[in-house]
mmCIF file of C-alpha atoms in Angstrom:
data_model
loop_
_atom_site.group_PDB
_atom_site.id
_atom_site.type_symbol
_atom_site.label_atom_id
_atom_site.label_comp_id
_atom_site.label_asym_id
_atom_site.label_seq_id
_atom_site.Cartn_x
_atom_site.Cartn_y
_atom_site.Cartn_z
ATOM 1 C CA UNK A 1 104.653 118.653 95.159
ATOM 2 C CA UNK A 2 104.451 119.546 98.728
ATOM 3 C CA UNK A 3 107.868 117.631 99.968
ATOM 4 C CA UNK A 4 109.205 119.394 97.003
ATOM 5 C CA UNK A 5 107.793 123.226 98.299
ATOM 6 C CA UNK A 6 109.061 121.863 101.464
ATOM 7 C CA UNK A 7 112.363 120.993 100.557
ATOM 8 C CA UNK A 8 112.732 123.910 99.083
ATOM 9 C CA UNK A 9 111.869 126.025 101.667
ATOM 10 C CA UNK A 10 114.438 125.147 103.412
ATOM 11 C CA UNK A 11 117.077 125.341 100.741
ATOM 12 C CA UNK A 12 116.075 128.517 100.774
ATOM 13 C CA UNK A 13 116.345 129.142 104.763
ATOM 14 C CA UNK A 14 112.622 130.675 104.987
ATOM 15 C CA UNK A 15 110.702 130.619 108.158
ATOM 16 C CA UNK A 16 108.237 128.414 106.365
ATOM 17 C CA UNK A 17 106.037 127.232 103.547
ATOM 18 C CA UNK A 18 103.665 129.694 102.906
ATOM 19 C CA UNK A 19 106.666 132.515 102.103
ATOM 20 C CA UNK A 20 107.470 130.241 99.020
ATOM 21 C CA UNK A 21 104.377 129.313 98.016
ATOM 22 C CA UNK A 22 103.751 133.098 98.257
ATOM 23 C CA UNK A 23 105.792 133.423 96.505
ATOM 24 C CA UNK A 24 105.722 131.417 93.612
ATOM 25 C CA UNK A 25 101.599 132.485 93.349
ATOM 26 C CA UNK A 26 100.802 128.377 94.565
ATOM 27 C CA UNK A 27 98.128 127.370 97.196
ATOM 28 C CA UNK A 28 100.638 124.396 100.183
ATOM 29 C CA UNK A 29 99.473 121.891 99.761
ATOM 30 C CA UNK A 30 96.083 122.592 97.554
ATOM 31 C CA UNK A 31 98.677 123.746 93.733
ATOM 32 C CA UNK A 32 99.197 119.243 93.685
ATOM 33 C CA UNK A 33 95.328 118.362 93.167
ATOM 34 C CA UNK A 34 94.800 122.257 91.241
ATOM 35 C CA UNK A 35 95.856 123.545 87.429
ATOM 36 C CA UNK A 36 97.686 126.177 89.862
ATOM 37 C CA UNK A 37 100.477 127.506 87.442
ATOM 38 C CA UNK A 38 103.746 126.127 87.788
ATOM 39 C CA UNK A 39 106.268 128.464 86.213
ATOM 40 C CA UNK A 40 106.742 130.565 88.817
ATOM 41 C CA UNK A 41 108.154 128.096 91.001
ATOM 42 C CA UNK A 42 110.149 126.949 87.529
ATOM 43 C CA UNK A 43 111.352 130.487 87.267
ATOM 44 C CA UNK A 44 112.378 130.419 90.674
ATOM 45 C CA UNK A 45 113.665 126.625 91.023
ATOM 46 C CA UNK A 46 115.495 126.033 88.028
ATOM 47 C CA UNK A 47 113.412 123.448 87.732
ATOM 48 C CA UNK A 48 111.251 122.329 84.054
ATOM 49 C CA UNK A 49 108.076 122.728 83.935
ATOM 50 C CA UNK A 50 107.463 119.456 82.465
ATOM 51 C CA UNK A 51 109.226 117.866 85.732
ATOM 52 C CA UNK A 52 106.970 120.036 88.039
ATOM 53 C CA UNK A 53 103.858 118.962 86.510
ATOM 54 C CA UNK A 54 104.500 115.758 86.946
ATOM 55 C CA UNK A 55 105.616 115.929 90.970
ATOM 56 C CA UNK A 56 101.739 116.803 91.179
ATOM 57 C CA UNK A 57 97.555 115.362 91.212
ATOM 58 C CA UNK A 58 96.257 117.286 87.669
ATOM 59 C CA UNK A 59 92.890 117.790 87.798
ATOM 60 C CA UNK A 60 91.680 115.331 84.456
ATOM 61 C CA UNK A 61 88.148 114.428 82.970
ATOM 62 C CA UNK A 62 85.971 113.788 84.980
ATOM 63 C CA UNK A 63 86.667 114.921 88.158
ATOM 64 C CA UNK A 64 89.444 112.641 88.705
ATOM 65 C CA UNK A 65 93.381 112.939 89.570
ATOM 66 C CA UNK A 66 96.607 111.945 87.918
ATOM 67 C CA UNK A 67 97.919 109.513 90.074
ATOM 68 C CA UNK A 68 100.219 107.373 89.794
ATOM 69 C CA UNK A 69 100.279 106.696 85.703
ATOM 70 C CA UNK A 70 96.518 106.869 86.377
ATOM 71 C CA UNK A 71 93.230 108.554 87.348
ATOM 72 C CA UNK A 72 91.592 108.129 90.590
ATOM 73 C CA UNK A 73 88.702 110.400 92.460
ATOM 74 C CA UNK A 74 90.279 113.345 94.305
ATOM 75 C CA UNK A 75 88.209 111.665 98.028
ATOM 76 C CA UNK A 76 91.719 108.958 96.866
ATOM 77 C CA UNK A 77 94.610 111.174 97.562
ATOM 78 C CA UNK A 78 95.111 112.683 101.420
ATOM 79 C CA UNK A 79 97.562 115.174 101.422
ATOM 80 C CA UNK A 80 96.296 115.981 106.047
ATOM 81 C CA UNK A 81 98.115 115.474 108.118
ATOM 82 C CA UNK A 82 101.644 114.463 106.785
ATOM 83 C CA UNK A 83 101.819 110.261 106.109
ATOM 84 C CA UNK A 84 106.108 109.203 106.048
ATOM 85 C CA UNK A 85 107.566 107.083 106.577
ATOM 86 C CA UNK A 86 110.455 107.264 108.451
ATOM 87 C CA UNK A 87 112.939 104.023 107.409
ATOM 88 C CA UNK A 88 112.426 106.357 103.771
ATOM 89 C CA UNK A 89 112.531 109.356 105.002
ATOM 90 C CA UNK A 90 115.977 108.930 106.356
ATOM 91 C CA UNK A 91 117.409 106.716 103.083
ATOM 92 C CA UNK A 92 116.545 109.924 100.876
ATOM 93 C CA UNK A 93 114.827 112.270 102.491
ATOM 94 C CA UNK A 94 111.965 112.995 99.848
ATOM 95 C CA UNK A 95 108.424 112.583 100.907
ATOM 96 C CA UNK A 96 106.871 109.854 98.361
ATOM 97 C CA UNK A 97 103.580 109.983 96.251
ATOM 98 C CA UNK A 98 102.331 106.679 97.539
ATOM 99 C CA UNK A 99 102.139 108.042 100.948
ATOM 100 C CA UNK A 100 98.645 110.197 99.401
ATOM 101 C CA UNK A 101 97.224 107.130 98.515
ATOM 102 C CA UNK A 102 94.045 108.289 100.996
ATOM 103 C CA UNK A 103 93.995 103.922 102.201
ATOM 104 C CA UNK A 104 97.595 103.931 102.413
ATOM 105 C CA UNK A 105 98.468 102.870 106.040
ATOM 106 C CA UNK A 106 101.750 101.339 105.946
ATOM 107 C CA UNK A 107 105.155 101.704 104.087
ATOM 108 C CA UNK A 108 105.385 98.527 101.131
ATOM 109 C CA UNK A 109 108.871 98.767 101.114
ATOM 110 C CA UNK A 110 109.952 98.439 105.092
ATOM 111 C CA UNK A 111 106.774 96.566 105.498
ATOM 112 C CA UNK A 112 106.003 99.428 108.495
ATOM 113 C CA UNK A 113 102.574 101.858 109.669
ATOM 114 C CA UNK A 114 103.136 105.460 108.052
ATOM 115 C CA UNK A 115 103.392 107.900 110.365
ATOM 116 C CA UNK A 116 101.162 110.949 111.253
ATOM 117 C CA UNK A 117 102.405 112.989 113.969
ATOM 118 C CA UNK A 118 105.359 113.229 116.876
ATOM 119 C CA UNK A 119 105.814 111.043 119.998
ATOM 120 C CA UNK A 120 107.586 114.146 121.463
ATOM 121 C CA UNK A 121 105.140 116.709 121.137
ATOM 122 C CA UNK A 122 101.891 114.969 119.456
ATOM 123 C CA UNK A 123 101.668 117.453 116.649
ATOM 124 C CA UNK A 124 100.272 116.171 113.487
ATOM 125 C CA UNK A 125 102.537 116.026 110.267
ATOM 126 C CA UNK A 126 102.006 118.906 107.966
ATOM 127 C CA UNK A 127 103.277 121.092 105.567
ATOM 128 C CA UNK A 128 103.989 124.282 107.100
ATOM 129 C CA UNK A 129 107.733 123.805 108.503
ATOM 130 C CA UNK A 130 110.237 124.155 106.816
ATOM 131 C CA UNK A 131 112.164 120.088 107.205
ATOM 132 C CA UNK A 132 110.433 117.206 105.941
ATOM 133 C CA UNK A 133 112.724 115.556 108.504
ATOM 134 C CA UNK A 134 112.719 117.666 111.632
ATOM 135 C CA UNK A 135 108.950 118.245 113.432
ATOM 136 C CA UNK A 136 109.060 121.939 115.035
ATOM 137 C CA UNK A 137 109.410 120.806 118.224
ATOM 138 C CA UNK A 138 113.133 119.899 117.104
ATOM 139 C CA UNK A 139 112.077 115.926 117.668
ATOM 140 C CA UNK A 140 113.798 114.101 114.616
ATOM 141 C CA UNK A 141 111.210 111.895 112.574
ATOM 142 C CA UNK A 142 113.675 110.263 110.802
ATOM 143 C CA UNK A 143 114.835 108.467 114.610
ATOM 144 C CA UNK A 144 111.373 107.242 115.014
ATOM 145 C CA UNK A 145 111.890 103.347 115.742
ATOM 146 C CA UNK A 146 109.378 102.299 112.036
ATOM 147 C CA UNK A 147 106.352 100.304 113.525
ATOM 148 C CA UNK A 148 106.488 97.268 111.455
ATOM 149 C CA UNK A 149 102.850 95.725 110.603
ATOM 150 C CA UNK A 150 101.051 92.465 109.939
ATOM 151 C CA UNK A 151 101.438 90.929 106.165
ATOM 152 C CA UNK A 152 97.735 90.445 105.213
ATOM 153 C CA UNK A 153 97.929 94.700 105.316
ATOM 154 C CA UNK A 154 101.133 94.623 102.903
ATOM 155 C CA UNK A 155 99.927 92.205 100.990
ATOM 156 C CA UNK A 156 95.783 94.049 100.562
ATOM 157 C CA UNK A 157 98.031 97.507 100.141
ATOM 158 C CA UNK A 158 99.847 96.055 97.504
ATOM 159 C CA UNK A 159 97.404 95.183 95.440
ATOM 160 C CA UNK A 160 95.859 98.198 95.811
ATOM 161 C CA UNK A 161 98.561 99.469 94.241
ATOM 162 C CA UNK A 162 97.736 97.848 91.520
ATOM 163 C CA UNK A 163 94.536 98.500 91.330
ATOM 164 C CA UNK A 164 95.799 102.336 90.651
ATOM 165 C CA UNK A 165 98.277 101.519 88.005
ATOM 166 C CA UNK A 166 95.157 100.125 85.437
ATOM 167 C CA UNK A 167 97.378 96.673 84.739
ATOM 168 C CA UNK A 168 95.285 93.761 83.565
ATOM 169 C CA UNK A 169 94.578 91.528 86.849
ATOM 170 C CA UNK A 170 94.682 88.183 87.372
ATOM 171 C CA UNK A 171 92.156 87.917 90.104
ATOM 172 C CA UNK A 172 90.089 90.334 89.308
ATOM 173 C CA UNK A 173 86.687 88.724 89.564
ATOM 174 C CA UNK A 174 85.527 89.085 85.482
ATOM 175 C CA UNK A 175 81.774 90.841 86.430
ATOM 176 C CA UNK A 176 83.737 93.958 87.675
ATOM 177 C CA UNK A 177 86.417 93.821 84.881
ATOM 178 C CA UNK A 178 85.196 96.906 83.141
ATOM 179 C CA UNK A 179 85.836 99.374 85.796
ATOM 180 C CA UNK A 180 87.964 101.843 86.129
ATOM 181 C CA UNK A 181 91.011 102.130 88.167
ATOM 182 C CA UNK A 182 89.111 104.491 90.716
ATOM 183 C CA UNK A 183 85.591 102.476 90.639
ATOM 184 C CA UNK A 184 87.417 98.925 91.555
ATOM 185 C CA UNK A 185 89.529 101.010 94.813
ATOM 186 C CA UNK A 186 85.614 101.606 96.123
ATOM 187 C CA UNK A 187 83.783 99.161 95.095
ATOM 188 C CA UNK A 188 87.023 96.988 96.563
ATOM 189 C CA UNK A 189 86.819 99.137 99.399
ATOM 190 C CA UNK A 190 82.824 99.075 99.267
ATOM 191 C CA UNK A 191 82.958 95.165 99.558
ATOM 192 C CA UNK A 192 85.726 95.611 102.425
ATOM 193 C CA UNK A 193 82.851 97.119 104.594
ATOM 194 C CA UNK A 194 80.343 94.334 104.260
ATOM 195 C CA UNK A 195 82.102 91.756 105.382
ATOM 196 C CA UNK A 196 83.926 93.495 107.899
ATOM 197 C CA UNK A 197 80.542 94.540 109.447
ATOM 198 C CA UNK A 198 80.986 99.173 109.008
ATOM 199 C CA UNK A 199 78.361 101.029 110.226
ATOM 200 C CA UNK A 200 80.568 104.219 110.066
ATOM 201 C CA UNK A 201 79.182 106.313 106.241
ATOM 202 C CA UNK A 202 80.479 105.006 103.751
ATOM 203 C CA UNK A 203 82.992 106.957 102.327
ATOM 204 C CA UNK A 204 86.668 106.945 101.338
ATOM 205 C CA UNK A 205 87.132 110.257 104.646
ATOM 206 C CA UNK A 206 85.064 108.868 106.640
ATOM 207 C CA UNK A 207 87.073 105.316 107.029
ATOM 208 C CA UNK A 208 90.699 107.130 106.483
ATOM 209 C CA UNK A 209 89.076 109.477 109.767
ATOM 210 C CA UNK A 210 88.221 105.650 111.549
ATOM 211 C CA UNK A 211 91.510 105.195 111.466
ATOM 212 C CA UNK A 212 94.308 102.913 110.548
ATOM 213 C CA UNK A 213 93.139 99.977 112.636
ATOM 214 C CA UNK A 214 90.016 100.401 110.443
ATOM 215 C CA UNK A 215 91.449 100.972 107.469
ATOM 216 C CA UNK A 216 93.925 98.168 107.758
ATOM 217 C CA UNK A 217 90.454 95.857 108.329
ATOM 218 C CA UNK A 218 88.264 96.710 105.335
ATOM 219 C CA UNK A 219 91.464 96.767 103.227
ATOM 220 C CA UNK A 220 91.871 93.271 103.747
ATOM 221 C CA UNK A 221 88.770 91.818 103.958
ATOM 222 C CA UNK A 222 87.971 93.720 100.907
ATOM 223 C CA UNK A 223 91.556 92.182 98.597
ATOM 224 C CA UNK A 224 90.738 89.377 99.663
ATOM 225 C CA UNK A 225 86.945 88.939 99.304
ATOM 226 C CA UNK A 226 88.697 89.461 95.613
ATOM 227 C CA UNK A 227 91.145 86.930 94.900
ATOM 228 C CA UNK A 228 88.064 84.156 97.019
ATOM 229 C CA UNK A 229 85.756 85.100 94.317
ATOM 230 C CA UNK A 230 82.907 83.656 93.697
ATOM 231 C CA UNK A 231 82.995 82.213 97.108
ATOM 232 C CA UNK A 232 83.289 86.030 99.317
ATOM 233 C CA UNK A 233 80.898 86.508 97.356
ATOM 234 C CA UNK A 234 78.360 84.014 98.167
ATOM 235 C CA UNK A 235 80.001 84.899 102.589
ATOM 236 C CA UNK A 236 78.462 88.384 101.703
ATOM 237 C CA UNK A 237 74.910 87.008 100.291
ATOM 238 C CA UNK A 238 74.644 85.026 103.235
ATOM 239 C CA UNK A 239 75.372 87.680 106.289
ATOM 240 C CA UNK A 240 71.985 88.928 105.376
ATOM 241 C CA UNK A 241 73.646 92.676 105.566
ATOM 242 C CA UNK A 242 71.432 95.575 104.390
ATOM 243 C CA UNK A 243 74.507 95.991 101.501
ATOM 244 C CA UNK A 244 75.660 100.157 101.347
ATOM 245 C CA UNK A 245 74.896 100.426 98.436
ATOM 246 C CA UNK A 246 71.125 100.066 98.027
ATOM 247 C CA UNK A 247 70.898 103.550 100.063
ATOM 248 C CA UNK A 248 74.091 105.197 98.953
ATOM 249 C CA UNK A 249 73.069 106.749 95.644
ATOM 250 C CA UNK A 250 74.078 105.829 92.270
ATOM 251 C CA UNK A 251 77.564 106.011 91.353
ATOM 252 C CA UNK A 252 79.834 103.968 88.555
ATOM 253 C CA UNK A 253 81.438 101.544 91.691
ATOM 254 C CA UNK A 254 78.500 101.304 93.674
ATOM 255 C CA UNK A 255 75.772 100.169 90.270
ATOM 256 C CA UNK A 256 79.210 97.531 89.651
ATOM 257 C CA UNK A 257 77.966 95.984 92.807
ATOM 258 C CA UNK A 258 74.521 96.199 93.212
ATOM 259 C CA UNK A 259 74.097 94.280 89.496
ATOM 260 C CA UNK A 260 76.780 91.770 90.570
ATOM 261 C CA UNK A 261 75.609 91.151 94.151
ATOM 262 C CA UNK A 262 72.188 92.149 94.247
#
């Protein structure tokens, strides 16, 4: 939805995306994760409301949000800064939903790093400038050379996307199969935090704020932990690390891990 608004503002030759959002009675990019009425936007653009609705991460029961056919916690969706694959943008000119997945650090189509800032002016990419492919300073985002990332990161991120689908996955430990996709995603990240000795706050936002290297390490360790279960379970038990779920509350995924690992 925020990418669609940017493209529509560009087509209308508006000075900012906020102009279009105001006319449509929307908040940019917050309209993506809200129940804002999309009828005015449908009238302005000629796009049916149901198609616009499919572009949004609508809130659903339990405080979660619709995402790629499943439902995940709001903190697993990250809209700021805007993250892009310069190769995808050059090929299609569209913003992809996959890039809004909070742990996403790479494009799985091109095995390259998702970019978040302009190398020319240093400005972080946002949703206000009416162009998906150009920085406000005039630099072309599509001209950025792709930064190739390790295969291990591609594999781990692929696993996380597979979990979001809610499909039955043979490599998920039996003890965790009754987790919702959202809880299983967070359980995977929490396992990665334990294995890597993460000492920050045990929250998705804190992990993302630590940078792509930290996210990559946690994703890879967490995904490997699931694939190597129960051997990885014994290794975690032998670390002697005080598990974060001892003090991090009673969220469902923590309860699952506390019961399984102890």
